[in-house]
Structure formats: structure tokens, C-alpha cells
XYZ file of C-alpha atoms in Angstrom:
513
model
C -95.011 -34.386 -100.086
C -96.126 -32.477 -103.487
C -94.781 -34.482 -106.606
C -91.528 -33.652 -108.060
C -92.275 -35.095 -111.588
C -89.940 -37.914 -110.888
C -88.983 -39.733 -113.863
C -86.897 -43.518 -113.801
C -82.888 -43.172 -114.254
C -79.697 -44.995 -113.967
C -76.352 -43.279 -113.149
C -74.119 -44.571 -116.328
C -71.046 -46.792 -115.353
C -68.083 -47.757 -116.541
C -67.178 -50.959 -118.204
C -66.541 -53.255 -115.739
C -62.800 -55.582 -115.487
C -62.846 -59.125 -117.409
C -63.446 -60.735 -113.767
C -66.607 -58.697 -112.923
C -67.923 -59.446 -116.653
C -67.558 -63.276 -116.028
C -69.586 -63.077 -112.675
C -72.546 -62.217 -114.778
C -74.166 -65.116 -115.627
C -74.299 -66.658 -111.774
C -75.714 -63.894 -110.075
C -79.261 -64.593 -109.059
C -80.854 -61.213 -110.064
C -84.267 -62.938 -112.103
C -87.329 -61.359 -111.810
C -87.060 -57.752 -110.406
C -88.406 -54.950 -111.652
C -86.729 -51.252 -112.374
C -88.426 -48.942 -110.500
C -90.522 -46.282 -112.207
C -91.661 -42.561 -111.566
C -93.892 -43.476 -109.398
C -92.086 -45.812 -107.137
C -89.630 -42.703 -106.566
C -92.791 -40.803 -105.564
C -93.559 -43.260 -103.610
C -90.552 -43.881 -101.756
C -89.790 -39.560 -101.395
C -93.000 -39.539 -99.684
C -91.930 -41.581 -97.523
C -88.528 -39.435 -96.010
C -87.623 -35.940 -95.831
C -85.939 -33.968 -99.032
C -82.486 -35.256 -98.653
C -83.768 -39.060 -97.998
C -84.178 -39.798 -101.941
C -81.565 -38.963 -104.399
C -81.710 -39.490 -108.046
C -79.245 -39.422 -110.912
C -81.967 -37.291 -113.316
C -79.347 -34.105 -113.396
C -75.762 -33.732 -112.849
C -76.426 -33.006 -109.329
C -77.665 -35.931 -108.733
C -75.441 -38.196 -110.266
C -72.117 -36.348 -108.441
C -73.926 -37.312 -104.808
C -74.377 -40.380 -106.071
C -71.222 -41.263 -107.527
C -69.324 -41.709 -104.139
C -71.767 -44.658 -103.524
C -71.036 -46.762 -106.248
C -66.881 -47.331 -106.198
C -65.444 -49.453 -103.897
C -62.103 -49.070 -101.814
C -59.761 -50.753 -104.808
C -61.603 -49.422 -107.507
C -61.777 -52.667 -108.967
C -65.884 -52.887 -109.420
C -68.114 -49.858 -110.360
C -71.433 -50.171 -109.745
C -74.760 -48.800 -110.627
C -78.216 -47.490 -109.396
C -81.330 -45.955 -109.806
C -81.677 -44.013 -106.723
C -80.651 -44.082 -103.395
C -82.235 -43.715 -100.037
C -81.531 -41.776 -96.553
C -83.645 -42.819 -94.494
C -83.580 -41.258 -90.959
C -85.076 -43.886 -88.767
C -86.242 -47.733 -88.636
C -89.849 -46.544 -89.293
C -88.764 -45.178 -92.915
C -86.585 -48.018 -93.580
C -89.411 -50.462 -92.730
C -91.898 -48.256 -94.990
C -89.173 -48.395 -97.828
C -88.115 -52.012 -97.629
C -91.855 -52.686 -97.945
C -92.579 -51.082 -100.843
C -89.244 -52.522 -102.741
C -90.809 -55.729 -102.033
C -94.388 -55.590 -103.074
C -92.749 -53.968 -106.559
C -89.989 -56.467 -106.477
C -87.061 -53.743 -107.026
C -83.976 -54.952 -105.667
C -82.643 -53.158 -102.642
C -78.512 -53.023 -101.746
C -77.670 -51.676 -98.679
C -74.771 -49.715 -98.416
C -72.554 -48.766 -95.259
C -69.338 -47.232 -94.935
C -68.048 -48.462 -98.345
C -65.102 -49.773 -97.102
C -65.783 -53.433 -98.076
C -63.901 -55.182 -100.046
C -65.986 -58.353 -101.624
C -68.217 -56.123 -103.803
C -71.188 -56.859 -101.155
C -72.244 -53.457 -101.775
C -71.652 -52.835 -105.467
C -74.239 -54.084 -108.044
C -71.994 -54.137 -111.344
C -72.846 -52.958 -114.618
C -71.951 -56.954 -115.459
C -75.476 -57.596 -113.908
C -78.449 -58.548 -116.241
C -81.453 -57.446 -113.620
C -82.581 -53.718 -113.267
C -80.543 -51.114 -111.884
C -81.254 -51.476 -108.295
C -82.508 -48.677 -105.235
C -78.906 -48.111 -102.541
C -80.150 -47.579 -99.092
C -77.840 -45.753 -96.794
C -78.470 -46.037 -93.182
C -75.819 -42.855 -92.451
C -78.752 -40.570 -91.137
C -78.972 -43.194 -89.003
C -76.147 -42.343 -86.625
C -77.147 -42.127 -83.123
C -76.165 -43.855 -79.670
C -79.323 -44.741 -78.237
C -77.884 -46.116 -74.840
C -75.054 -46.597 -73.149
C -75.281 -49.075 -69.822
C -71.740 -49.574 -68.554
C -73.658 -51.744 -65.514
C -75.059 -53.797 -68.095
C -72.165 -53.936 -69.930
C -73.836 -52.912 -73.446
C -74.237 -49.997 -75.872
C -76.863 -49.821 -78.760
C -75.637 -47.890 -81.661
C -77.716 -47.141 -84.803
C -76.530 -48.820 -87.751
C -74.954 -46.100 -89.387
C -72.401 -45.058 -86.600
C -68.782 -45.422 -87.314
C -66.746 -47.824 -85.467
C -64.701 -45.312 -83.905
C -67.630 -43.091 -82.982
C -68.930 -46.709 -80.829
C -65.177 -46.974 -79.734
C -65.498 -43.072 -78.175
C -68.318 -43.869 -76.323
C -67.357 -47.024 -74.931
C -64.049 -44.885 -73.604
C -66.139 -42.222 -71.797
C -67.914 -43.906 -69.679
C -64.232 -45.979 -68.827
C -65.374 -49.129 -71.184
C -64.176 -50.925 -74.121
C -65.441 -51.753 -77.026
C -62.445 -54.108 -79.178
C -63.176 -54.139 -82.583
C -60.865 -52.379 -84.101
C -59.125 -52.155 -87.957
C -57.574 -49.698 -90.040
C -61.164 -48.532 -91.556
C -62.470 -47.557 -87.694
C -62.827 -43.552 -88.656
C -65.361 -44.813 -91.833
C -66.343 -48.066 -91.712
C -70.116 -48.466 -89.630
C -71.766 -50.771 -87.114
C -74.253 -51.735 -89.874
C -71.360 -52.793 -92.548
C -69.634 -54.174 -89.323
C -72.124 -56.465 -88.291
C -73.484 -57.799 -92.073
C -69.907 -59.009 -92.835
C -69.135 -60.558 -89.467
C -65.944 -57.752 -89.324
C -62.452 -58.936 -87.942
C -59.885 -56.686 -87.138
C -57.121 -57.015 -84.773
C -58.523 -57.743 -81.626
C -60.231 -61.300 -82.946
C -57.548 -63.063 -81.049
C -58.898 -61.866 -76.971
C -62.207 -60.895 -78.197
C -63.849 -62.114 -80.840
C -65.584 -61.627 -84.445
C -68.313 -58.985 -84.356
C -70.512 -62.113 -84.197
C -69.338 -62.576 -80.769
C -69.357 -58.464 -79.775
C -72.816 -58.402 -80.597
C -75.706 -59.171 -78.128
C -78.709 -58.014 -80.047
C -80.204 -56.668 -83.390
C -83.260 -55.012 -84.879
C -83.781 -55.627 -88.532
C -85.939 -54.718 -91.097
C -86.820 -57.901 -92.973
C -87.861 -58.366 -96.312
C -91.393 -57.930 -96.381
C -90.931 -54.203 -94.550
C -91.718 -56.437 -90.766
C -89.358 -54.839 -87.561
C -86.940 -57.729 -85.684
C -86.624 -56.272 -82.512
C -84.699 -57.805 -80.582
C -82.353 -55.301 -78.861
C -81.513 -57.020 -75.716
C -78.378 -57.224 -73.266
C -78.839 -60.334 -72.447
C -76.122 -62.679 -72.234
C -77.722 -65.968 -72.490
C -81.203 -66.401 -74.513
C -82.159 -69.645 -75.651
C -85.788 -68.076 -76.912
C -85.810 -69.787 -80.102
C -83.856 -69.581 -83.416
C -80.831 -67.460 -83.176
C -82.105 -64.875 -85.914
C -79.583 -61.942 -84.658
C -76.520 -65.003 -85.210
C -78.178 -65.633 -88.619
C -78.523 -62.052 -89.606
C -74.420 -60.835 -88.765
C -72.515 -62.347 -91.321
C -75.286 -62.679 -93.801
C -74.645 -58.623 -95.865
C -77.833 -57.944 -96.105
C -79.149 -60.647 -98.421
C -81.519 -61.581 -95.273
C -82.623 -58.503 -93.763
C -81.173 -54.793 -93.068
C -79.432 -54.487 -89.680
C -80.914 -51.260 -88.390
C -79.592 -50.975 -84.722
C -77.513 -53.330 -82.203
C -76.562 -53.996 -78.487
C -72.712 -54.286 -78.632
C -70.925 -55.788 -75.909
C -68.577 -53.362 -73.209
C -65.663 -54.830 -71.504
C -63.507 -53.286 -68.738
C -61.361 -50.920 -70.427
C -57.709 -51.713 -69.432
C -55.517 -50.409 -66.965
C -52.658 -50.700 -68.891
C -51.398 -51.759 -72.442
C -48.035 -52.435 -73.904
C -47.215 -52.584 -77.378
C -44.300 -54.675 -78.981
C -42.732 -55.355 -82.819
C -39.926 -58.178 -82.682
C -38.133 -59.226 -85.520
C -38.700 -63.527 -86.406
C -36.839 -65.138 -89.346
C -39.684 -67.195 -90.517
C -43.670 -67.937 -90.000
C -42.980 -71.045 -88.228
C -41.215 -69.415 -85.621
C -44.004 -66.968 -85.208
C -46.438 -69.636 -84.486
C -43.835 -70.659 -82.021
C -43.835 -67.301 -80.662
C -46.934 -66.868 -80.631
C -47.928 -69.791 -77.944
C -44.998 -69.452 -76.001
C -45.747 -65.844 -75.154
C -49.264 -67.214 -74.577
C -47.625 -69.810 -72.006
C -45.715 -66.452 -70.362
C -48.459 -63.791 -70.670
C -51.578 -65.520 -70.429
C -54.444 -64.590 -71.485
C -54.208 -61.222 -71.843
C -52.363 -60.764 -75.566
C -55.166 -59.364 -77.688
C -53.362 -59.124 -80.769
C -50.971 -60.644 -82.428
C -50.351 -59.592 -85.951
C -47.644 -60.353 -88.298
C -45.656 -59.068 -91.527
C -43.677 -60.142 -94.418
C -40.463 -57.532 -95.534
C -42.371 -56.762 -98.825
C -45.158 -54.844 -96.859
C -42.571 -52.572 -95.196
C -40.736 -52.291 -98.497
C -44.207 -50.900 -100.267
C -44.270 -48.321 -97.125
C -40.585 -47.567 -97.461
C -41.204 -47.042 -101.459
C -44.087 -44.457 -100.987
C -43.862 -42.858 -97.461
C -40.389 -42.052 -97.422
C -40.906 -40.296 -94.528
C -41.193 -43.687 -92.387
C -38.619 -44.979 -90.465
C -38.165 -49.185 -89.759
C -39.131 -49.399 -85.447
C -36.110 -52.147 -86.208
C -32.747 -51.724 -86.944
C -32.306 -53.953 -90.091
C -35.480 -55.096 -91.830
C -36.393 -58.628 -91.278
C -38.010 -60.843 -93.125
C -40.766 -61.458 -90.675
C -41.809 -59.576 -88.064
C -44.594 -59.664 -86.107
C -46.768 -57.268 -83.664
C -48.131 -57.873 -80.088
C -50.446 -56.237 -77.746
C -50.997 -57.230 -74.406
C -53.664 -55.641 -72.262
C -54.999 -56.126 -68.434
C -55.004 -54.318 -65.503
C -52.481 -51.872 -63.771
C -51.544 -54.048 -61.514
C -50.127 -57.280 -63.965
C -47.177 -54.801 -64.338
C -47.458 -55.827 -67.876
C -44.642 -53.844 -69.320
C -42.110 -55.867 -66.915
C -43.592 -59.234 -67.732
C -43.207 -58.275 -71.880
C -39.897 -57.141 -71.593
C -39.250 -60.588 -69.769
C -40.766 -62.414 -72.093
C -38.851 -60.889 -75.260
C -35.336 -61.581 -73.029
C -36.536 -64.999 -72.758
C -37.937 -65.555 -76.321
C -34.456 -63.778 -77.517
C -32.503 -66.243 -75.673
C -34.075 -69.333 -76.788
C -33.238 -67.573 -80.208
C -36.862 -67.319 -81.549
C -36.393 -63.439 -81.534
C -33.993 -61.748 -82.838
C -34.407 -58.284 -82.129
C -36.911 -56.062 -80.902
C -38.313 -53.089 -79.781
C -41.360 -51.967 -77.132
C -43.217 -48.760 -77.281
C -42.543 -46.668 -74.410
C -44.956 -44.108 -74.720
C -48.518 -43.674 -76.368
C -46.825 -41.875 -79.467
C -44.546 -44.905 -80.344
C -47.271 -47.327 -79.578
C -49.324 -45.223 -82.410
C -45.932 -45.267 -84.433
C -46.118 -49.343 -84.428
C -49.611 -50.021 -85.332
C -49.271 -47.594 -87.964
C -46.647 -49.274 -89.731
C -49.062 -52.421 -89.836
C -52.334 -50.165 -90.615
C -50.351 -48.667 -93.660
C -49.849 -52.015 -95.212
C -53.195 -52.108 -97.065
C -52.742 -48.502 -98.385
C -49.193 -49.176 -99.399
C -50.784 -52.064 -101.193
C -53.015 -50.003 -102.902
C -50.503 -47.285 -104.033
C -48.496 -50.104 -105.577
C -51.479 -51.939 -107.245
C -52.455 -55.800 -106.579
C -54.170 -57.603 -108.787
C -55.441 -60.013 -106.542
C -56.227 -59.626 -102.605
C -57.218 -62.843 -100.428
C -58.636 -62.918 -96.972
C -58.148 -66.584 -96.092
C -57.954 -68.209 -92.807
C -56.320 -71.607 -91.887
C -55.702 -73.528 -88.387
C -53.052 -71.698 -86.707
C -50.632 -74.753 -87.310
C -51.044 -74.822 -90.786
C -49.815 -71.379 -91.309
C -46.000 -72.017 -91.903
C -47.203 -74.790 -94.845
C -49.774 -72.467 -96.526
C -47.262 -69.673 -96.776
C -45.037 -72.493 -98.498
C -47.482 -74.015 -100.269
C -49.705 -71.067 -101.785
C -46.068 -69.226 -102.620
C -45.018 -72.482 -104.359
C -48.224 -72.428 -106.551
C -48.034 -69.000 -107.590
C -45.138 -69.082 -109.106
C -45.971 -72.223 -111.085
C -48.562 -70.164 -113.072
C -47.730 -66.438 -112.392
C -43.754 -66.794 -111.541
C -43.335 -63.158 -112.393
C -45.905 -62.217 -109.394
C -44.977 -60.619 -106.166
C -46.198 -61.700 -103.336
C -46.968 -59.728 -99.962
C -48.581 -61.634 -96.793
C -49.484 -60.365 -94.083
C -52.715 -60.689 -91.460
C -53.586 -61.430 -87.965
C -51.853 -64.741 -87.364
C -52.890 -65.277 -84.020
C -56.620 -65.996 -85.284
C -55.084 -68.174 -88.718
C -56.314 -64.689 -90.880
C -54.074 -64.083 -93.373
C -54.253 -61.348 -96.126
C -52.030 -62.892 -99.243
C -51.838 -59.962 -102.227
C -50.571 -60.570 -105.041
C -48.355 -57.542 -107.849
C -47.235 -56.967 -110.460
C -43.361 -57.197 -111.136
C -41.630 -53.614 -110.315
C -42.498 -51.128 -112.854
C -45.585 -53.028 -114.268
C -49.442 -52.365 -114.257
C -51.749 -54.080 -112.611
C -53.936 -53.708 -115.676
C -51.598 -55.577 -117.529
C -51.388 -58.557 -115.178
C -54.845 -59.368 -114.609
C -55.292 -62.695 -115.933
C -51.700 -63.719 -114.067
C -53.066 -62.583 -110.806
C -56.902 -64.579 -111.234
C -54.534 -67.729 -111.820
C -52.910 -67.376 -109.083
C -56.004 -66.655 -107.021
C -57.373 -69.746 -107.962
C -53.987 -71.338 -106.359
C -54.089 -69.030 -103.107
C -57.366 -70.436 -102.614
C -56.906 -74.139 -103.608
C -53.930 -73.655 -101.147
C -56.309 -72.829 -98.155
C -58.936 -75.082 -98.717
C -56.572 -77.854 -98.855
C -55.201 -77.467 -95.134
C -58.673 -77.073 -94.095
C -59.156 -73.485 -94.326
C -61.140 -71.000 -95.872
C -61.377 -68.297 -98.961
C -63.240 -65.816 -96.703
C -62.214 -65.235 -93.077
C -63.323 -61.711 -92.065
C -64.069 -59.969 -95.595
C -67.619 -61.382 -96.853
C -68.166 -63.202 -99.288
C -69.879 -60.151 -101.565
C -70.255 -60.734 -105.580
C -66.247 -61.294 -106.068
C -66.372 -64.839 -104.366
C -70.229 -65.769 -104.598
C -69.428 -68.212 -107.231
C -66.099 -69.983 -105.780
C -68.507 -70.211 -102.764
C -71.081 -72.374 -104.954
C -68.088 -74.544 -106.323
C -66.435 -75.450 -102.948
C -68.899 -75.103 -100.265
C -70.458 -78.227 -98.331
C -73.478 -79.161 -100.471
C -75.792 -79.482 -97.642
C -74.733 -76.237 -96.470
C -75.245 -74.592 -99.693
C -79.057 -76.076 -99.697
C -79.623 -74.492 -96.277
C -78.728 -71.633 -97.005
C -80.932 -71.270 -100.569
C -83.712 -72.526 -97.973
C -83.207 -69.900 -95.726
C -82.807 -67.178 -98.859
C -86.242 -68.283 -100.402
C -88.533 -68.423 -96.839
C -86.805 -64.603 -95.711
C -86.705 -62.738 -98.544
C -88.873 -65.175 -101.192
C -89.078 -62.109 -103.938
C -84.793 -61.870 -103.996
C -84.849 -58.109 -103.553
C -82.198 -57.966 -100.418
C -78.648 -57.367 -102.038
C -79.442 -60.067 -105.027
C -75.981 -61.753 -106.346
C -74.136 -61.231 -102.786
C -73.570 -64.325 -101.396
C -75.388 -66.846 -103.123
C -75.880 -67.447 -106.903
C -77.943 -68.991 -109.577
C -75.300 -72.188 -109.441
């Protein structure tokens, strides 16, 4: 490729929030290097014309600007270019260079996390970094319904693997609100959720191979549909979960189930958490096996939808103060839909529910999950200043609701509080807003106090700050406070031997602490 006179730039940000600032000095971002004229030579060389963007013009800096907000706009980031590359070859060629330079690399995916994994902050003292996007990357490479396995480039959405799964009569279950944007790639680094965790798993467990692009440029490749392989270290366990700080998840052999026969969708009314739990394994003791989701909802998240999509309508006749959503799935021949309706006769005798509806067609089953999938956009119309993704044993749900709404309001009693999640896995999602008619910029040291507590509150029944999320650059620091010290050692260990230069996403997960 001729040179194109490339000079070095960073895309100007914003000034970051108070809480980004104070991340600053515990991200480990020492020693890298900016990269120059010739490094974007360099890298362009390596890709076709729309592989290498740079903010040098105002062209440049409006396609990159999409790349460097985050779903909340809480954290804007920066960067000084960003690469497209269109195959594992051109990753491998990048990621090599970036290394021997020591210019720190963040991968990006869908943008639809949460944790800051993929923003580097003005707040950050190191060099702007290089973004690599693995969107070009975006094909199905196989799909073996016998083997019961699909390989999907890193950059295809979730609901473009979800598609294929369904045409050749399979299943793939991970599923979540972000399915039409989130990716595979994104999926994978953070471990992903969703609402399916309770049947089928984390994407940890959906997952039965990887290639990755390591640090040093060197090719993983270990797509394979195997279900067991005990051939040494489990690098593709290591690598899901880990966002990137430990190599760049270029492709992966998801797991296919039996797509169901049949699949019946339910939203009953509870008066409290406790008797959710209660629900929740007494339907197990009448269903079986096959609920695969089992999700519930305080009043104030229906409230938030009622306040700005007037055009809802409750599923229930008076809104509840819990309420809580089931799917059960299996084949035709379960007669599922009778065994439900028993079920919520049964539960509604015994008095744990007190009313209830099920969807009778596909269009009210779409109608249900969309009053849950609207929660987090509700949220964000409204304005939290503080989200939490924390997890808990499924016992100790009822007394962390208690407990983390009791702490709250001893330092942030103005606060509201709306909690929802997927329950049947201990996931909760606890937000925290402002009072009605206040701005969330004006309550944003109330809502990192009660943080603090919403945390302290988890960690306390033996739970955790960061169930499906990440951790990312919001919690890196809690995580060098609270976690296990061994643990924390490990994991440095494993840092320094895979990627000893610190270019892969530095200040995501681990910090200088």
C-alpha cells in the first residue's frame, strides 16, 4: 500500500465523571508507547482501506466517535486509531506489531458492555491506545447440527448465531436484551449471562472451542467440537471471561441443543422475594427440569415503563409489588402448557401466587418478555446513578434485598431503588435514582455511597460484585480490595507470562494495586 502521509492523533474527549477521574491512579497502563506515523503505516499496510481509521480530519473522528461511548454514557473514551481487520491473519499481523512497539491494544465488540472493558478514559495516564474491531469479521464458518456445534467469527451478533442455530431446527440459548448488537467476541470475553443461565449455562459453558490471537501476534487454534478434552491447560476456559486482557477471541465453536417443540411463557404476580424463591423450587419440583428462565421484577421497574412508554399496558390486572417471569421449554409431547397452567392453580392455592397470566400465542409471549427487556432502557430514560450486577446463593436473595435496601438508605435515604435480575441463577441487577424530578448529575456522590453498600451487602452473604457484566475499568479496583489474595497473585502471574509487555486492554481487570 503507497503511504498516506500518516501523521499520530488522538480523537479529543470529554472530561470524564468524578468516579472515572479517581480510577486513574490504579490502572496499570506503565510503559506503552503512543503510536507514531509510522506505526499507522505500518498497521494500513497491513488491511485493506477501510481496516485503519484515524481521527487526523473530521471524517475521521465522526467514524470514530461511535467507538468510544458506552451504553450509559457514563465513561468517554479515547484513541488513536482504530482497526478493521477482516480476518485472523490481519489481526495476528496487527497484534504483533502493537506488541513489539508496546502500544496498547483495546478490543472492542458490540459496545454494549457495561463495566467500561472497552473504554480507555481520558482519566488514563498511558498513551492514547489503537481500538480493534473484529466487525468485518462476521461470518458463520460451519454449522454441524450432527455434531451439535456452530463456529461463528467473533464479530457476529448474537442474534445472527441465534438465526442460524434456528434453520437448521437447533438452538443456540444465550439470549439478553442486547441480542440484535451485542457479538460472539464481546459475548465470550465477558463470560455473558442472559436469561437462559438457569437451563443452560454462562457462555463459558455454551462454548466448546476458541481461536485467539495472543499477545505476541501467535494463533490459538483450537476450534474443536469436542465435548470432553483433557489435552492440557484449559486455555479456551481461561480466555472467556478474561475481556481481552489475555488474548483476542477471534472465532468459536458454540454449542447447539435440540430446539424445542414447544414453549410456554408465564408472568405471576408474588408479594415478596422470599416467596419467589419459594416459587421458584416448587415449580422446579412440578416442572422439572425444563424451566429455562426464571426472571423476576420489583413494581418500580414497571413504574419507569409506565412513566415513559405510555403506550404499555400491565399483562396483570393491579401492579404488584413483585412479579416474576417463567419460561418453560421441552418437547411437544410434555404438553407443557397443561402442566403450567396446573402448576399456577396449584401455586395459587397454596397462596404463593396471587394472580397471573400465560401467553397464549407467540405475540403475547413477545408482549411479556418485553416488559422485562424494557427495564434497562426505562432505567436509562430515568437516569441511575449507580447500576450493580451482583450475584448471591439463591437462598440469600430475600436477605440481600433487605439488607442492601436497609444500607442505602442509611447513607443515600433520598435514593430510589429498582431490583430486578434473573433470580433463578442468584443474578440480580440493583440500580439505584435519583428522587423524582432530580438529576442524576446531581446525585453522584449519593449513589457511589450507596454502591459501596450494595456491594458490601453481597459480599457479605457470600456473593459477588460481578455476576455476568465483567469486571471492565469501573470495578478493577474494588476487585483488588476484596478479592482472595492468592487469587489476585494468580491472576498477575498469568497477566505477566501472556501478555508480559501489558498491551491487551491495560486497566481492565486488574490494576497497579
Amino acid at each position: 500500500m503507497p503511504s498516506q502521509g500518516f501523521r499520530s492523533a488522538t480523537l479529543a474527549t470529554a472530561e470524564p465523571l468524578p468516579y472515572v477521574r479517581a480510577m486513574a491512579d490504579d490502572l496499570i497502563t506503565t510503559g506503552l508507547c503512543a503510536p507514531d506515523g509510522a506505526d499507522l503505516e505500518a498497521l494500513a499496510a497491513m488491511t485493506d482501506a477501510a481496516g485503519l481509521v484515524v481521527p487526523a480530519d473530521a471524517s475521521g473522528r465522526e467514524r470514530l466517535a461511535p467507538y468510544l461511548r458506552e451504553p450509559r454514557d457514563r465513561l468517554q473514551g479515547r484513541a488513536a486509531a482504530l482497526l478493521r481487520p477482516r480476518s485472523t491473519e490481519e489481526v495476528s499481523a496487527m497484534v504483533a506489531h502493537l506488541n513489539a512497539r508496546r502500544i496498547a491494544l483495546v478490543p472492542v465488540s458490540g459496545g454494549t458492555g457495561l463495566v467500561g472493558g472497552q473504554i480507555f478514559t481520558a482519566a488514563e495516564p498511558a498513551p492514547s491506545p489503537v481500538l480493534l474491531s473484529l466487525e468485518r469479521m462476521n461470518r458463520i464458518r460451519d454449522v454441524a447440527p450432527e455434531d451439535g456445534a456452530l463456529i461463528a467469527e467473533a464479530g457476529v451478533t448474537l442474534q445472527a448465531v441465534q438465526e442460524a442455530a434456528r434453520a437448521v431446527g437447533r438452538l443456540f440459548p444465550l439470549a439478553m436484551a442486547s441480542q440484535g448488537s451485542c457479538c460472539i467476541g464481546g459475548n465470550l470475553a465477558t463470560n455473558a449471562g442472559g436469561v437462559q443461565v438457569l437451563r443452560y449455562g454462562n457462555a463459558r459453558e455454551l462454548c466448546l472451542g476458541i481461536e485467539a490471537v495472543m499477545a505476541d501476534g501467535s494463533v490459538h487454534h483450537g476450534l474443536k467440537r469436542l465435548r470432553k478434552d483433557n489435552m492440557g491447560y484449559d486455555l479456551r476456559g481461561l480466555l472467556i471471561g478474561a475481556e481481552g486482557t489475555l488474548g483476542i477471541i477471534t472465532a468459536a465453536v458454540l454449542k447447539l441443543f435440540q430446539a424445542p417443540g414447544e414453549t410456554v411463557t408465564a408472568m405471576l404476580a408474588v408479594p415478596d422475594p422470599s416467596t419467589a424463591v419459594s416459587l421458584l423450587h416448587r415449580l422446579r419440583a412440578i416442572l422439572g427440569d425444563g424451566l429455562s428462565a426464571f426472571e423476576l421484577m420489583a413494581a418500580r421497574g414497571p413504574a419507569f415503563i409506565a412513566e415513559h412508554f405510555p403506550e404499555w399496558r400491565d399483562p396483570l390486572a393491579d401492579t404488584p409489588a413483585w412479579r416474576v417471569l417463567l419460561e418453560m421449554t421441552g418437547p411437544a409431547e410434555w404438553g407443557l402448557a397443561s402442566r403450567v397452567e396446573g402448576a399456577m392453580a396449584a401455586t395459587m392455592e397454596e397462596g404463593i401466587v396471587r394472580d397471573g397470566v400465560v401467553a397464549a400465542s407467540e405475540a403475547q409471549r413477545d408482549a411479556l418478555w418485553w416488559t422485562r427487556e424494557t427495564i434497562p432502557e426505562a432505567n436509562r430514560k430515568v437516569g441511575a446513578v449507580a447500576s450493580h450486577d451482583v450475584s448471591v446463593p439463591l437462598s440469600a436473595i430475600p436477605r440481600f434485598i433487605e439488607d442492601a435496601a436497609a444500607r442505602v438508605a442509611r447513607v443515600a435515604p433520598d435514593l430510589r431503588i429498582n431490583c430486578f435480575g434473573h433470580v433463578g441463577d442468584g443474578n440480580l441487577h440493583y440500580n439505584l435514582f435519583p428522587p423524582a424530578g432530580g438529576r442524576a448529575a446531581d446525585w453522584l456522590e449519593a449513589g457511589r455511597l450507596g454502591s459501596a453498600e450494595v456491594h458490601e451487602a453481597a459480599l457479605a452473604l457470600g456473593g459477588s460484585f460481578a455476576a455476568e457484566h465483567g469486571i471492565g475499568r469501573v470495578k478493577a479496583a474494588a476487585l483488588a480490595d476484596r478479592l482472595d489474595a492468592t487469587k489476585l497473585v494468580a491472576m498477575r502471574s498469568i497477566k505477566a507470562s501472556l501478555d508480559p509487555n501489558g498491551i491487551l486492554n491495560p486497566g481492565a481487570v486488574l490494576t497497579n494495586r
